[in-house]
Tab-separated table of C-alpha atoms in Angstrom:
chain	number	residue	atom	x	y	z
A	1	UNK	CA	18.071	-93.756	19.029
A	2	UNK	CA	20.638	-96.772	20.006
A	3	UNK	CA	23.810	-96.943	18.182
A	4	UNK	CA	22.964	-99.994	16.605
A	5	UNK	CA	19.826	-98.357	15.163
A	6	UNK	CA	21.865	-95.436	13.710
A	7	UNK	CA	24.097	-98.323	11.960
A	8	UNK	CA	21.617	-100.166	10.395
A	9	UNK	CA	19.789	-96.807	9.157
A	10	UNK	CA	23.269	-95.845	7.433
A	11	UNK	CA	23.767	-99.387	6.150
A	12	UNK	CA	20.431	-98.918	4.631
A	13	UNK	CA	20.972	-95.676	3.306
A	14	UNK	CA	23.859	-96.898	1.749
A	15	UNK	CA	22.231	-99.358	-0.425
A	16	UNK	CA	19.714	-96.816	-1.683
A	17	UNK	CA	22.564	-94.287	-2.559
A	18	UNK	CA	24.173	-97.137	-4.631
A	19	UNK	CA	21.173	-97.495	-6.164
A	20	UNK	CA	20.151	-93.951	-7.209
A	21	UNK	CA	24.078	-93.581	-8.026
A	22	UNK	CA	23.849	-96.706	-10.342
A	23	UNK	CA	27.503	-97.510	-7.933
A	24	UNK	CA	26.966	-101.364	-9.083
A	25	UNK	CA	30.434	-101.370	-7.099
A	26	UNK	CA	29.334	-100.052	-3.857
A	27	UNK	CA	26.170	-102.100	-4.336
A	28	UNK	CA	28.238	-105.511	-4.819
A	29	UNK	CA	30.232	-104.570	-1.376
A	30	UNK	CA	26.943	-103.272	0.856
A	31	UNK	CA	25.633	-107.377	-0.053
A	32	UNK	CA	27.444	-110.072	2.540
A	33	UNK	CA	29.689	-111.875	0.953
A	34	UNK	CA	27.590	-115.127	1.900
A	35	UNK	CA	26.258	-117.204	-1.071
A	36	UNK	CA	22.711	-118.030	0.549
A	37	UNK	CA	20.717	-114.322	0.238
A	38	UNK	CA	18.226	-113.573	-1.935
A	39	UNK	CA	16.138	-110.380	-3.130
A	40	UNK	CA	12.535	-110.445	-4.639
A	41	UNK	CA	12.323	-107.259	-7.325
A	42	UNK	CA	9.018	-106.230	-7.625
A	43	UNK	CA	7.089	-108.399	-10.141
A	44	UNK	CA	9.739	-110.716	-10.266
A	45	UNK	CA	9.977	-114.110	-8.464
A	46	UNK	CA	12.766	-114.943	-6.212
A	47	UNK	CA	16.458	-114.636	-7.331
A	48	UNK	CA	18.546	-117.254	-4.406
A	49	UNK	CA	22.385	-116.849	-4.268
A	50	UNK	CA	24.945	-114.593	-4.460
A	51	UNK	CA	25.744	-114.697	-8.137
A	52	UNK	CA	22.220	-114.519	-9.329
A	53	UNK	CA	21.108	-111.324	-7.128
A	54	UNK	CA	24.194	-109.669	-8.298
A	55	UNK	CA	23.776	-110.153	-11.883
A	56	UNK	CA	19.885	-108.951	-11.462
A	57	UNK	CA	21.616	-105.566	-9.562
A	58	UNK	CA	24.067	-105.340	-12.574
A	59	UNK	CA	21.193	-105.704	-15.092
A	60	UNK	CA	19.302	-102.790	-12.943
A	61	UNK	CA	21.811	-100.258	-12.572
A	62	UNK	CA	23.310	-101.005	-15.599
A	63	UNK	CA	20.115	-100.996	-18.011
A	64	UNK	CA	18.042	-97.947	-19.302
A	65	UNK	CA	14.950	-98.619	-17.292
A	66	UNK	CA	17.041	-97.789	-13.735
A	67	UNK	CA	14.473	-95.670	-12.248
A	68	UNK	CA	15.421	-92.698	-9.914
A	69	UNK	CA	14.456	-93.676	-6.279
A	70	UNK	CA	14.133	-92.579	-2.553
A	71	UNK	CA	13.557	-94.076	0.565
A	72	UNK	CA	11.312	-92.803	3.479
A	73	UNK	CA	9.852	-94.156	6.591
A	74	UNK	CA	12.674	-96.211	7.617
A	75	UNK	CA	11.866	-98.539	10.380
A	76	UNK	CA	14.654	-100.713	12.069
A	77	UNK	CA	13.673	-103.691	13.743
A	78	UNK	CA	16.645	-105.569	15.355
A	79	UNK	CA	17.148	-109.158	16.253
A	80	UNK	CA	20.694	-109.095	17.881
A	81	UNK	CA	23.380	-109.869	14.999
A	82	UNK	CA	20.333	-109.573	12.123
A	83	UNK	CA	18.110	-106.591	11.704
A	84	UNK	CA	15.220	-105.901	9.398
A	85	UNK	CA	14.208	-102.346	8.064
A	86	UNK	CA	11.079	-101.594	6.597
A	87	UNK	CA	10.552	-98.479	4.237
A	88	UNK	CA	8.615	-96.174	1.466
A	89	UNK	CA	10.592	-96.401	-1.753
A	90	UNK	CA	9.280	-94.043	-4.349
A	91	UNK	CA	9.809	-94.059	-8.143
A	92	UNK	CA	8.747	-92.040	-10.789
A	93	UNK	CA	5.373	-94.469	-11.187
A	94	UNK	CA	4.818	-95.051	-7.976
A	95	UNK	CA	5.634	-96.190	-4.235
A	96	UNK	CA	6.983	-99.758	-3.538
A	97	UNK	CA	6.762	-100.986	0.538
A	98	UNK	CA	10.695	-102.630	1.050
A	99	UNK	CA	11.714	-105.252	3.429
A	100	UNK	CA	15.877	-105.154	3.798
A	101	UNK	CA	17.284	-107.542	5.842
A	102	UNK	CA	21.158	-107.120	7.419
A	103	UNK	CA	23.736	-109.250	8.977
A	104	UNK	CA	26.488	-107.870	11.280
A	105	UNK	CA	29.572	-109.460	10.261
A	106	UNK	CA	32.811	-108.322	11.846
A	107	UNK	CA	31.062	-105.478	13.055
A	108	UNK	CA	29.483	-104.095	9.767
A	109	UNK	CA	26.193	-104.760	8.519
A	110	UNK	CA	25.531	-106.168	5.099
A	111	UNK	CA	22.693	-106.775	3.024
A	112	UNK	CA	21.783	-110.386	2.956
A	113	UNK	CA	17.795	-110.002	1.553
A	114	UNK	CA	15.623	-107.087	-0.461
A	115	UNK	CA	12.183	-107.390	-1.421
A	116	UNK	CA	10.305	-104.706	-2.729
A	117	UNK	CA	6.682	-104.906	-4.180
A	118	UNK	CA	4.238	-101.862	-4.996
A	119	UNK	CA	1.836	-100.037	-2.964
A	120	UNK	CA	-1.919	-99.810	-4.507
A	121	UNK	CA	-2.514	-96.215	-4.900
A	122	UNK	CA	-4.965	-94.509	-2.529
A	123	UNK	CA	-4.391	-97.508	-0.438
A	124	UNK	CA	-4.320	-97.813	3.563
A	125	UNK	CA	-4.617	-100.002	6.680
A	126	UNK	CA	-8.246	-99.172	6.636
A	127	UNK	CA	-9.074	-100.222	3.259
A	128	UNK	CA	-7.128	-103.441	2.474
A	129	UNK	CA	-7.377	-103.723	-1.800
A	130	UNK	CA	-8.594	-106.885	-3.272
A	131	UNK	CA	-5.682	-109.062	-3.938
A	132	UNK	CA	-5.684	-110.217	0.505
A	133	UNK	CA	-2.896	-111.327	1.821
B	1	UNK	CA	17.874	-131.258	5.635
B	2	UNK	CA	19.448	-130.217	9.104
B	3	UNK	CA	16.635	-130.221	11.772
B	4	UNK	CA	16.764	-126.079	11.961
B	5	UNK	CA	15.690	-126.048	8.565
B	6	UNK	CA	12.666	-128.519	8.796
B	7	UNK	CA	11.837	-126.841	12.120
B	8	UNK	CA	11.420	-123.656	10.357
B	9	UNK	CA	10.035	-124.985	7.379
B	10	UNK	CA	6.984	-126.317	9.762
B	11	UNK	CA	6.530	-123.077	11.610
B	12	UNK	CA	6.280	-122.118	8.039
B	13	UNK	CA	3.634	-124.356	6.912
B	14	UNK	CA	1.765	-123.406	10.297
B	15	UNK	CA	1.408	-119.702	8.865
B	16	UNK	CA	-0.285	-120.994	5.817
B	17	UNK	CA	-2.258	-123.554	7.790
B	18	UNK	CA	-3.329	-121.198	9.569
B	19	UNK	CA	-4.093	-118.660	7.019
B	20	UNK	CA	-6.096	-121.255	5.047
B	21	UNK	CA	-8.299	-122.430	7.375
B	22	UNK	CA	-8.873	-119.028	8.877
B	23	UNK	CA	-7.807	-120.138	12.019
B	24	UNK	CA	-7.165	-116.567	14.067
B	25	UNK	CA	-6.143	-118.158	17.096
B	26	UNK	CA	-3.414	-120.318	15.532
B	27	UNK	CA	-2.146	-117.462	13.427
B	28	UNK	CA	-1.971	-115.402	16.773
B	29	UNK	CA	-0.413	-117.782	18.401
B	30	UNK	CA	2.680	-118.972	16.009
B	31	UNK	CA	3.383	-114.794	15.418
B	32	UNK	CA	5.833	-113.386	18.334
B	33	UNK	CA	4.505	-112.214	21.613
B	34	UNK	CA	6.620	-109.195	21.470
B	35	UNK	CA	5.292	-105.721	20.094
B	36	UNK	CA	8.516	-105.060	17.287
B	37	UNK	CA	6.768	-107.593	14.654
B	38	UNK	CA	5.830	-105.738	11.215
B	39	UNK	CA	3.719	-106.727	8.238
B	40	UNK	CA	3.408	-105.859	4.358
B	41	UNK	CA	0.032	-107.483	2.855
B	42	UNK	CA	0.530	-106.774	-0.944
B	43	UNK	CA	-0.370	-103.486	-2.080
B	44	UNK	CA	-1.115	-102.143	1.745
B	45	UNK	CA	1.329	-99.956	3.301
B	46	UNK	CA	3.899	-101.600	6.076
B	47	UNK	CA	2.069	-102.247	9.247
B	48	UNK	CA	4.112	-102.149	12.204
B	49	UNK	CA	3.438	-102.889	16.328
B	50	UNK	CA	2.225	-106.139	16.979
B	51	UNK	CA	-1.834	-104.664	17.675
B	52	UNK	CA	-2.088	-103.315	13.817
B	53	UNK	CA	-0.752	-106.550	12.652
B	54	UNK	CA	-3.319	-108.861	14.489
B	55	UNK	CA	-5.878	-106.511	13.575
B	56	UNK	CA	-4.992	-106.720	9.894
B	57	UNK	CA	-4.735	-110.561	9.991
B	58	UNK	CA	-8.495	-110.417	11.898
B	59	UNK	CA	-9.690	-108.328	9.143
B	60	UNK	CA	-7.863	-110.964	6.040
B	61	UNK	CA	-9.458	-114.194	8.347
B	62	UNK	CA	-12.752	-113.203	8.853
B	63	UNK	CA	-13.612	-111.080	5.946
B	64	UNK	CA	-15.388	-111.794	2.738
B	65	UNK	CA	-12.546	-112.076	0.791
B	66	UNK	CA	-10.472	-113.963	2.382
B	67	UNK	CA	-8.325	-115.563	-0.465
B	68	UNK	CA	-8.082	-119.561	-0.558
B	69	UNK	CA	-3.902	-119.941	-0.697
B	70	UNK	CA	-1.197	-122.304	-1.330
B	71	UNK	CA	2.597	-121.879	-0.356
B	72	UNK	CA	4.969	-123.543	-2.364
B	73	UNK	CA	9.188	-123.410	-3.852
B	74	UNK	CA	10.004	-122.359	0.433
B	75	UNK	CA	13.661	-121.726	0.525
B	76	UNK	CA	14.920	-121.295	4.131
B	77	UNK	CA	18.169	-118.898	5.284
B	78	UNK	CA	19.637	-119.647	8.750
B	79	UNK	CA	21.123	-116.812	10.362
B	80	UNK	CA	21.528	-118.294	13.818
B	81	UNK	CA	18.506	-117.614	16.234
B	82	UNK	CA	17.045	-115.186	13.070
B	83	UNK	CA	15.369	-117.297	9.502
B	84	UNK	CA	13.885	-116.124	6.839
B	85	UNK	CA	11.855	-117.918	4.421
B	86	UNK	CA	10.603	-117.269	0.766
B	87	UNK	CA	8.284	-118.538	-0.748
B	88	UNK	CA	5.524	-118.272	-3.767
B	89	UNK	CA	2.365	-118.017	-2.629
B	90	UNK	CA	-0.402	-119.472	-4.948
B	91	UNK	CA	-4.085	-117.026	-4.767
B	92	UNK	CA	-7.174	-117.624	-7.098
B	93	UNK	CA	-6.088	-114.359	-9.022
B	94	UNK	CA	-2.220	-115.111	-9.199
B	95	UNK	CA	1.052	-115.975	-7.521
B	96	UNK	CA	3.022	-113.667	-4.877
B	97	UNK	CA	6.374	-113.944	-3.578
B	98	UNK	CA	6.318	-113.772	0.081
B	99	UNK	CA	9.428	-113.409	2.794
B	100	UNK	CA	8.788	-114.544	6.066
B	101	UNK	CA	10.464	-114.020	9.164
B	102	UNK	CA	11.376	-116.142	12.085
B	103	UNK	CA	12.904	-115.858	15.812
B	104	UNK	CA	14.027	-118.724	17.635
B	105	UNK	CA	12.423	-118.301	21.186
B	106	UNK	CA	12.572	-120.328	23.756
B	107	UNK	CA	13.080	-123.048	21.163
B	108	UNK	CA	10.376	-122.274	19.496
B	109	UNK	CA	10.137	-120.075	16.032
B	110	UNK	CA	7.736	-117.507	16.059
B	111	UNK	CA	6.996	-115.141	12.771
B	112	UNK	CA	8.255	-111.225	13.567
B	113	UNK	CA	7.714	-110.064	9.410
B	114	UNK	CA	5.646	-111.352	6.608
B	115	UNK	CA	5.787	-109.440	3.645
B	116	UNK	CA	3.994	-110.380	-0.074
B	117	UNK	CA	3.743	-109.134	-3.177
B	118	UNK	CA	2.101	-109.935	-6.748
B	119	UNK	CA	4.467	-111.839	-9.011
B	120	UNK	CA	3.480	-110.142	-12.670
B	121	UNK	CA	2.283	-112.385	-15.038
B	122	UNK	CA	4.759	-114.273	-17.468
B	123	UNK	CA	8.195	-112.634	-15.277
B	124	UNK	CA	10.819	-114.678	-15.080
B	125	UNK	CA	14.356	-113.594	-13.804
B	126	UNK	CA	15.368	-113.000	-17.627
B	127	UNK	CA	12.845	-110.691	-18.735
B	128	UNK	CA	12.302	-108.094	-15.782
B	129	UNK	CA	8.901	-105.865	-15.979
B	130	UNK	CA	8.801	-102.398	-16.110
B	131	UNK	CA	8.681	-101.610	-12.395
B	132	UNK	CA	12.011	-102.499	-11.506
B	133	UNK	CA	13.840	-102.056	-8.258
């Protein structure tokens, strides 16, 4: 595996410790610093900016519905000084597909997009549910 | 608007073009030529290699239930020769949030990542459903 590859994977790991740690600290300083990124929570519509991502993270971690999670079958796609992972998040009621996008800036990767929607259960490539797309 | 932005906002509308009219050969066409391109059609797992992600789009275009769609609310997020795009998307049975993924190549931007998932009936940022994340 490249170098770069093993960065992004631990850049991504990060954010999913700060999540299962409820570290609304360590999740504030994984984000860039950069006012245009955005995250789509499952079931929610798009949050755009800096301020309003953060509060939803704060209103996550912070509230009694935080649900325990894990990520699986991380895969890093890299597009020089951005790189996209894909993975398996699971929570107690269920699995969620996320898309995490990066940004190297001065060397370190940060967060600058999250979007995370559920998985149908007993669903595969083979048998695409009804709601196409 | 600075011209990157409108020139990603078409390749944008291009996708859904393409998607609504069915049109297999445009949506091959304005996806990537190169094999690290990924895909997350709501409630399917991730599908990833450029093959399993034509043949899902095949299977969306030309099947039975191929959903009439809108796109609509596109927000666009420059990150040099890298932009992503979000987006609702508007289906018979609902909305979806989508992200969509660009490359600059050759001047041209070609999708690498599309990923959508259901928007929950009655969300909004202030009231966040059950799943969270």
């Amino acid at each position: 595996m490249a170098a770069e590859e093993r960065e992004v994977l631990a850049a991504n790991a990060a954010f999913y410790e700060a999540f299962a740690e409820r570290d609304m600290e360590g999740m504030d300083a994984l984000w860039s610093p950069r006012d245009d990124v955005a995250c789509v929570h499952p079931g929610w519509e798009g949050i755009s900016g800096r301020s309003g991502v953060m509060t939803s993270w704060r209103s996550i971690l912070e509230g009694p519905a935080a649900p325990a999670i894990a990520c699986a079958q991380e895969r890093v796609y890299l597009l020089g000084d951005v790189a996209l992972v894909t993975c398996v998040e699971t929570i107690p009621n269920g699995e969620l597909m996320a898309t995490n996008v990066f940004v190297r800036e001065s060397g370190r990767w940060r967060m600058v997009h999250h979007h995370a929607g559920p998985i149908a259960a007993g669903v595969d490539d083979e048998s695409p549910p009804e709601l196409l797309n």
